[in-house]
Coordinates of C-alpha atoms in Angstrom, one line a residue:
X4 CA 0.0 0.0 0.0
X5 CA 1.2 3.6 -0.7
X6 CA 2.8 5.1 2.4
X7 CA 4.6 8.4 3.3
X8 CA 5.8 10.4 6.2
X9 CA 3.5 12.8 8.0
X10 CA 3.2 15.1 11.1
X11 CA 0.7 14.1 13.7
X12 CA -0.9 16.0 16.6
X13 CA -3.1 13.9 18.9
X14 CA -5.5 16.8 19.6
X15 CA -4.9 16.8 23.4
X16 CA -1.4 18.4 23.6
X17 CA 0.5 20.5 21.1
X18 CA 3.3 18.0 20.8
X19 CA 4.4 17.4 17.2
X20 CA 4.9 13.7 16.3
X21 CA 6.6 12.2 13.2
X22 CA 4.6 9.3 11.9
X23 CA 4.2 7.1 8.8
X24 CA 0.8 6.9 7.1
X25 CA -0.5 4.2 4.7
X26 CA -3.6 3.7 2.7
X27 CA -5.4 0.5 3.6
X28 CA -8.8 -0.9 2.5
X29 CA -10.3 -0.2 5.9
X30 CA -8.9 3.3 6.2
X31 CA -5.9 5.6 6.7
X32 CA -3.4 3.7 8.9
X33 CA -1.1 5.7 11.2
X34 CA 2.2 4.1 12.4
X35 CA 4.7 5.2 15.0
X36 CA 8.4 5.7 13.9
X37 CA 9.2 2.2 15.2
X38 CA 6.5 0.6 12.9
X39 CA 3.7 0.1 15.4
X40 CA 0.1 0.7 14.3
X41 CA -1.1 3.7 16.4
X42 CA -4.6 4.0 14.9
X43 CA -6.7 3.8 11.8
X44 CA -9.0 6.5 10.5
X45 CA -12.0 5.3 8.5
X46 CA -12.1 7.2 5.2
X47 CA -15.7 8.3 5.8
X48 CA -14.6 10.0 9.0
X49 CA -11.7 12.0 7.5
X50 CA -12.2 15.8 7.0
X51 CA -10.0 18.4 5.3
X52 CA -8.8 21.3 7.5
X53 CA -9.6 24.6 5.9
X54 CA -6.9 27.3 5.6
X55 CA -3.9 25.0 5.9
X56 CA -0.9 27.2 4.8
X57 CA 1.7 24.5 4.3
X58 CA 2.4 22.2 1.4
X59 CA 0.1 19.2 0.8
X60 CA -2.9 18.5 3.0
X61 CA -4.0 18.9 6.6
X62 CA -6.8 16.6 7.8
X63 CA -8.6 15.6 10.9
X64 CA -11.2 12.9 11.8
X65 CA -14.7 13.2 13.1
X66 CA -14.4 12.8 16.9
X67 CA -15.3 9.4 18.3
X68 CA -18.3 9.2 20.7
X69 CA -17.2 10.6 24.1
X70 CA -13.9 11.9 22.8
X71 CA -12.8 15.5 23.0
X72 CA -9.7 15.0 21.0
X73 CA -9.3 16.8 17.7
X74 CA -6.4 15.0 16.1
X75 CA -4.6 16.5 13.1
X76 CA -2.4 15.1 10.3
X77 CA -0.2 17.1 8.0
X78 CA 0.8 15.3 4.8
X79 CA 3.3 17.0 2.5
X80 CA 3.3 14.3 -0.2
X81 CA 1.1 15.7 -3.0
X82 CA 0.7 12.3 -4.8
X83 CA -0.3 10.6 -1.6
X84 CA -2.8 13.4 -0.8
X85 CA -4.4 12.9 -4.2
X86 CA -4.6 9.1 -3.6
X87 CA -6.2 9.8 -0.2
X88 CA -8.7 12.2 -1.8
X89 CA -9.8 9.5 -4.2
X90 CA -10.9 7.3 -1.2
X91 CA -12.0 9.9 1.4
X92 CA -14.7 12.6 1.0
X93 CA -12.3 15.3 2.4
X94 CA -15.2 17.7 3.0
X95 CA -14.4 20.6 5.3
X96 CA -14.2 20.0 9.0
X97 CA -17.6 20.1 10.8
X98 CA -19.0 19.2 14.1
X99 CA -17.5 20.1 17.5
X100 CA -14.4 21.9 16.2
X101 CA -16.4 24.0 13.8
X102 CA -19.0 24.9 16.4
X103 CA -16.3 25.8 18.9
X104 CA -14.6 28.1 16.4
X105 CA -17.8 29.7 15.4
X106 CA -18.6 30.4 19.1
X107 CA -15.1 31.8 19.6
X108 CA -15.4 34.0 16.6
X109 CA -18.7 35.4 17.7
X110 CA -17.4 36.0 21.3
X111 CA -14.2 37.5 19.9
X112 CA -16.1 39.7 17.4
X113 CA -18.3 41.0 20.2
X114 CA -15.3 41.8 22.4
X115 CA -13.5 43.4 19.4
X116 CA -16.6 45.5 18.6
X117 CA -16.8 46.6 22.3
X118 CA -13.2 47.6 22.1
X119 CA -13.8 49.6 19.0
X120 CA -16.4 51.7 20.9
X121 CA -13.7 52.7 23.3
X122 CA -11.1 53.5 20.6
X123 CA -11.3 57.2 21.2
X124 CA -10.7 56.8 24.9
X125 CA -8.2 53.9 25.1
X126 CA -6.3 54.1 21.9
X127 CA -5.5 51.5 19.3
X128 CA -2.3 50.1 21.0
X129 CA -4.3 49.2 24.1
X130 CA -7.1 47.7 22.1
X131 CA -4.6 45.5 20.1
X132 CA -3.3 44.1 23.3
X133 CA -6.8 43.3 24.5
X134 CA -8.1 41.9 21.2
X135 CA -5.1 39.7 20.3
X136 CA -5.6 37.1 23.0
X137 CA -9.2 36.6 21.9
X138 CA -8.3 35.8 18.3
X139 CA -8.8 32.0 17.5
X140 CA -5.6 30.2 16.7
X141 CA -6.9 29.1 13.4
X142 CA -7.6 32.7 12.4
X143 CA -4.1 33.8 13.5
X144 CA -2.6 31.0 11.3
X145 CA -4.5 32.3 8.3
X146 CA -3.2 35.8 9.0
X147 CA 0.4 34.5 9.1
X148 CA -0.2 32.6 5.9
X149 CA -1.4 35.8 4.2
X150 CA 1.5 37.8 5.5
X151 CA 4.2 35.2 4.6
X152 CA 4.4 36.1 0.8
X153 CA 4.3 39.8 1.6
X154 CA 7.3 39.4 4.0
X155 CA 9.3 37.4 1.5
X156 CA 8.6 39.9 -1.3
X157 CA 9.6 42.9 0.8
X158 CA 12.9 41.4 1.8
X159 CA 13.6 39.9 -1.6
X160 CA 13.4 43.1 -3.6
X161 CA 13.1 41.9 -7.2
X162 CA 12.0 38.3 -6.3
X163 CA 10.6 36.7 -3.2
X164 CA 13.2 35.2 -0.7
X165 CA 14.0 31.6 -1.1
X166 CA 13.9 29.0 1.7
X167 CA 17.1 27.2 2.5
X168 CA 16.6 23.5 2.1
X169 CA 20.0 21.6 2.3
X170 CA 18.7 18.4 3.9
X171 CA 21.4 18.1 6.7
X172 CA 20.8 21.7 7.8
X173 CA 17.0 21.3 7.7
X174 CA 17.3 18.2 9.9
X175 CA 19.5 20.1 12.4
X176 CA 17.1 23.0 12.5
X177 CA 14.1 20.7 12.8
X178 CA 15.7 18.9 15.8
X179 CA 16.3 22.2 17.6
X180 CA 12.9 23.7 16.7
X181 CA 11.1 20.5 17.6
X182 CA 12.7 20.4 21.1
X183 CA 11.8 24.0 21.7
X184 CA 8.2 23.6 20.4
X185 CA 7.6 20.6 22.7
X186 CA 8.8 22.6 25.7
X187 CA 7.0 25.9 24.7
X188 CA 3.4 24.8 24.9
X189 CA 2.3 27.0 22.0
X190 CA -1.2 27.6 20.8
X191 CA -0.2 27.2 17.2
X192 CA 2.2 24.8 15.4
X193 CA 5.7 26.2 14.9
X194 CA 7.0 26.8 11.4
X195 CA 10.7 27.7 11.5
X196 CA 12.7 28.2 8.2
X197 CA 16.0 29.8 7.2
X198 CA 15.7 32.4 4.4
X199 CA 18.6 33.0 2.0
X200 CA 19.5 36.6 2.9
X201 CA 22.7 38.0 4.2
X202 CA 20.9 40.3 6.7
X203 CA 21.6 39.6 10.4
X204 CA 18.0 39.2 11.3
X205 CA 15.2 37.0 12.6
X206 CA 11.6 37.6 13.3
X207 CA 8.2 36.0 14.0
X208 CA 4.9 36.4 12.3
X209 CA 1.5 35.7 13.7
X210 CA 0.5 32.0 13.5
X211 CA 3.8 30.4 14.5
X212 CA 5.9 31.5 11.5
X213 CA 9.5 32.1 12.5
X214 CA 12.2 33.2 10.1
X215 CA 16.0 33.1 10.6
X216 CA 18.1 34.9 8.0
X217 CA 21.2 33.1 6.8
X218 CA 23.3 36.2 7.6
X219 CA 22.5 35.7 11.3
X220 CA 23.7 32.1 11.2
X221 CA 26.9 33.0 9.4
X222 CA 27.7 35.9 11.8
X223 CA 26.9 33.8 15.0
X224 CA 29.9 32.6 17.0
X225 CA 28.2 29.3 17.9
X226 CA 24.9 27.4 18.0
X227 CA 23.9 28.9 21.4
X228 CA 23.6 32.4 19.8
X229 CA 21.3 31.1 17.1
X230 CA 19.4 29.0 19.6
X231 CA 19.0 32.0 21.9
X232 CA 17.6 34.1 19.1
X233 CA 15.2 31.3 18.1
X234 CA 14.0 30.9 21.7
X235 CA 13.4 34.7 21.8
X236 CA 11.3 34.7 18.7
X237 CA 9.3 31.7 19.9
X238 CA 8.6 33.9 23.0
X239 CA 7.0 36.4 20.6
X240 CA 4.9 33.6 19.2
X241 CA 3.8 32.5 22.6
X242 CA 2.8 35.9 23.8
X243 CA 1.3 36.8 20.3
X244 CA 3.3 40.0 20.1
X245 CA 3.3 39.8 16.3
X246 CA -0.5 39.7 16.2
X247 CA -0.7 42.7 18.5
X248 CA 1.7 44.6 16.3
X249 CA -0.2 43.7 13.1
X250 CA -3.5 44.9 14.6
X251 CA -1.9 48.0 16.0
X252 CA 0.0 49.0 12.8
X253 CA -2.7 48.0 10.4
X254 CA -5.0 50.7 11.8
X255 CA -8.7 50.8 12.3
X256 CA -9.4 49.2 8.9
X257 CA -7.3 46.2 9.7
X258 CA -8.9 45.9 13.1
X259 CA -12.4 45.9 11.4
X260 CA -11.1 43.2 9.0
X261 CA -10.0 41.0 11.9
X262 CA -13.5 41.2 13.4
X263 CA -14.9 39.6 10.2
X264 CA -12.0 37.3 9.7
X265 CA -11.0 38.8 6.3
X266 CA -7.2 38.7 6.4
X267 CA -6.2 37.6 2.9
X268 CA -5.5 40.3 0.3
X269 CA -6.0 44.0 0.7
X270 CA -3.7 46.9 1.5
X271 CA -4.1 46.4 5.2
X272 CA -2.1 43.1 5.2
X273 CA 0.6 44.6 3.1
X274 CA 0.9 47.6 5.5
X275 CA 0.8 45.4 8.6
X276 CA 3.5 43.1 7.1
X277 CA 5.8 46.1 6.3
X278 CA 5.3 47.6 9.7
X279 CA 6.0 44.3 11.5
X280 CA 9.5 44.1 10.0
X281 CA 10.3 47.8 10.3
X282 CA 9.2 48.5 13.8
X283 CA 10.3 47.1 17.2
X284 CA 8.3 45.6 20.0
X285 CA 8.0 47.4 23.3
X286 CA 10.6 46.9 26.0
X287 CA 8.2 44.9 28.0
X288 CA 7.5 42.6 25.1
X289 CA 11.3 42.1 24.5
X290 CA 11.8 41.3 28.2
X291 CA 9.0 38.7 28.0
X292 CA 10.6 37.1 24.9
X293 CA 14.1 37.2 26.6
X294 CA 12.8 35.4 29.7
X295 CA 10.9 32.9 27.6
X296 CA 14.0 32.2 25.5
X297 CA 16.1 31.6 28.5
X298 CA 13.6 29.2 29.9
X299 CA 13.4 27.3 26.6
X300 CA 17.2 26.9 26.5
X301 CA 17.4 25.6 30.0
X302 CA 14.6 23.1 29.3
X303 CA 15.4 22.0 25.8
X304 CA 19.0 22.7 25.0
X305 CA 21.5 25.5 24.9
X306 CA 23.4 27.9 27.1
X307 CA 21.6 31.3 27.8
X308 CA 24.9 33.0 27.8
X309 CA 24.7 32.7 24.1
X310 CA 21.6 34.9 24.0
X311 CA 23.2 37.3 26.4
X312 CA 26.4 37.5 24.4
X313 CA 24.5 38.0 21.2
X314 CA 23.7 41.6 22.2
X315 CA 27.3 42.6 22.2
X316 CA 28.7 40.3 19.5
X317 CA 26.2 41.2 16.8
X318 CA 24.2 44.0 18.0
X319 CA 26.8 46.8 18.1
X320 CA 27.0 48.3 14.7
X321 CA 26.3 45.2 12.7
X322 CA 24.7 46.3 9.3
X323 CA 21.1 45.1 9.1
X324 CA 21.3 43.8 12.7
X325 CA 18.2 42.7 14.5
X326 CA 15.7 45.4 15.1
X327 CA 15.1 44.2 18.6
X328 CA 18.8 44.7 19.3
X329 CA 19.6 48.0 17.5
X330 CA 16.4 49.8 18.4
X331 CA 16.8 49.5 22.2
X332 CA 19.6 51.3 24.0
X333 CA 19.5 49.0 27.1
X334 CA 21.5 46.1 25.6
X335 CA 23.8 45.9 28.7
X336 CA 20.8 45.9 31.0
X337 CA 19.1 43.0 29.0
X338 CA 22.4 41.1 28.9
X339 CA 22.7 41.3 32.7
X340 CA 19.0 40.3 33.2
X341 CA 19.5 37.2 31.0
X342 CA 22.5 36.1 32.9
X343 CA 20.7 36.7 36.2
X344 CA 17.7 34.6 35.1
X345 CA 20.0 31.7 34.2
X346 CA 22.2 31.9 37.3
X347 CA 21.9 28.8 39.5
X348 CA 19.6 26.9 37.2
X349 CA 20.6 23.5 35.8
X350 CA 21.3 23.4 32.0
X351 CA 20.1 20.7 29.7
X352 CA 21.9 19.3 26.6
X353 CA 23.8 21.5 24.1
X354 CA 21.7 23.3 21.6
X355 CA 23.3 21.5 18.7
X356 CA 26.1 19.0 18.3
X357 CA 29.2 20.2 16.4
X358 CA 28.0 18.1 13.4
X359 CA 24.6 19.7 13.5
X360 CA 26.1 23.2 13.8
X361 CA 28.2 22.6 10.7
X362 CA 25.2 21.4 8.8
X363 CA 23.1 24.3 9.9
X364 CA 25.7 26.8 8.7
X365 CA 25.6 25.1 5.3
X366 CA 21.8 25.0 5.1
X367 CA 21.6 27.6 2.2
X368 CA 23.8 25.5 -0.1
X369 CA 20.4 24.4 -1.5
X370 CA 17.3 26.7 -1.8
X371 CA 13.8 26.5 -3.1

């Protein structure tokens, strides 16, 4: 039977699991990496997840009686996805998940509308901070997917930026990002890629999109510096700082668009994308992301001194350096704070092995 690799979420926790899937007469069989059959989804119970931004297909299954789990499978193999579509109806997701999202959207729209009434009194920045936590995760993912091509186009000048895909480097990055994602407890799946650009930069979009520029990897003195930056950006994902910034910078029109869930297309998305990469987060947001990054490194690999040292090694006068470094004068203060947070706490494994670090530095030898 045709089989391929896939990513599985059990619907109870956000942990990402690598699995193998196979088409069988009785349904879609899901196997663990060691070859054990985990479960089988009847074809009639499989539903397509609307708004999936990745390659291939994202599916779920109709919940079994008495179950609250909403499992998810992401299948990148286009040919396998087509074979599956020939056997399963793949209608859009319905039932409990859809009802919950509709309820969340209604509640969120009411809250957003109430916030708009107070716009003249509170101001858009405060409203953005109050509205962002109410946005359903699926809607935030759709916003990130809409902003992704805009970001690549703005950095790429004449052509969109390419993703670095050298297999050994991708594997090293996936290992680090996977450990951090499992420890982070995020509300959205993490999507970490390296972009082929010489700028010393990294940033996070709404919906779990995290980009690391190849220039940052090449300028870093070791894997802990890159890991520290990655942990910092995952902190922005966790606290939804990018979503807040997008709502704030997009203005009233963008905020109205979020109420009705219309992110794709339009000038507002373009302006919000541009503002997100040209502006800096507040100092409080940066401190939150610093603390989250330190915690991730101590839990899932890396030495926080790498993040602390990054402020002085790359932040001082580096052309195109990170906006969250160059736009804040208190680098020494943040460096001391990071070291203080890490003092006396046990460290886990290194961020990357020497072989993985070598592979990561060569990740842009192949691009797509």
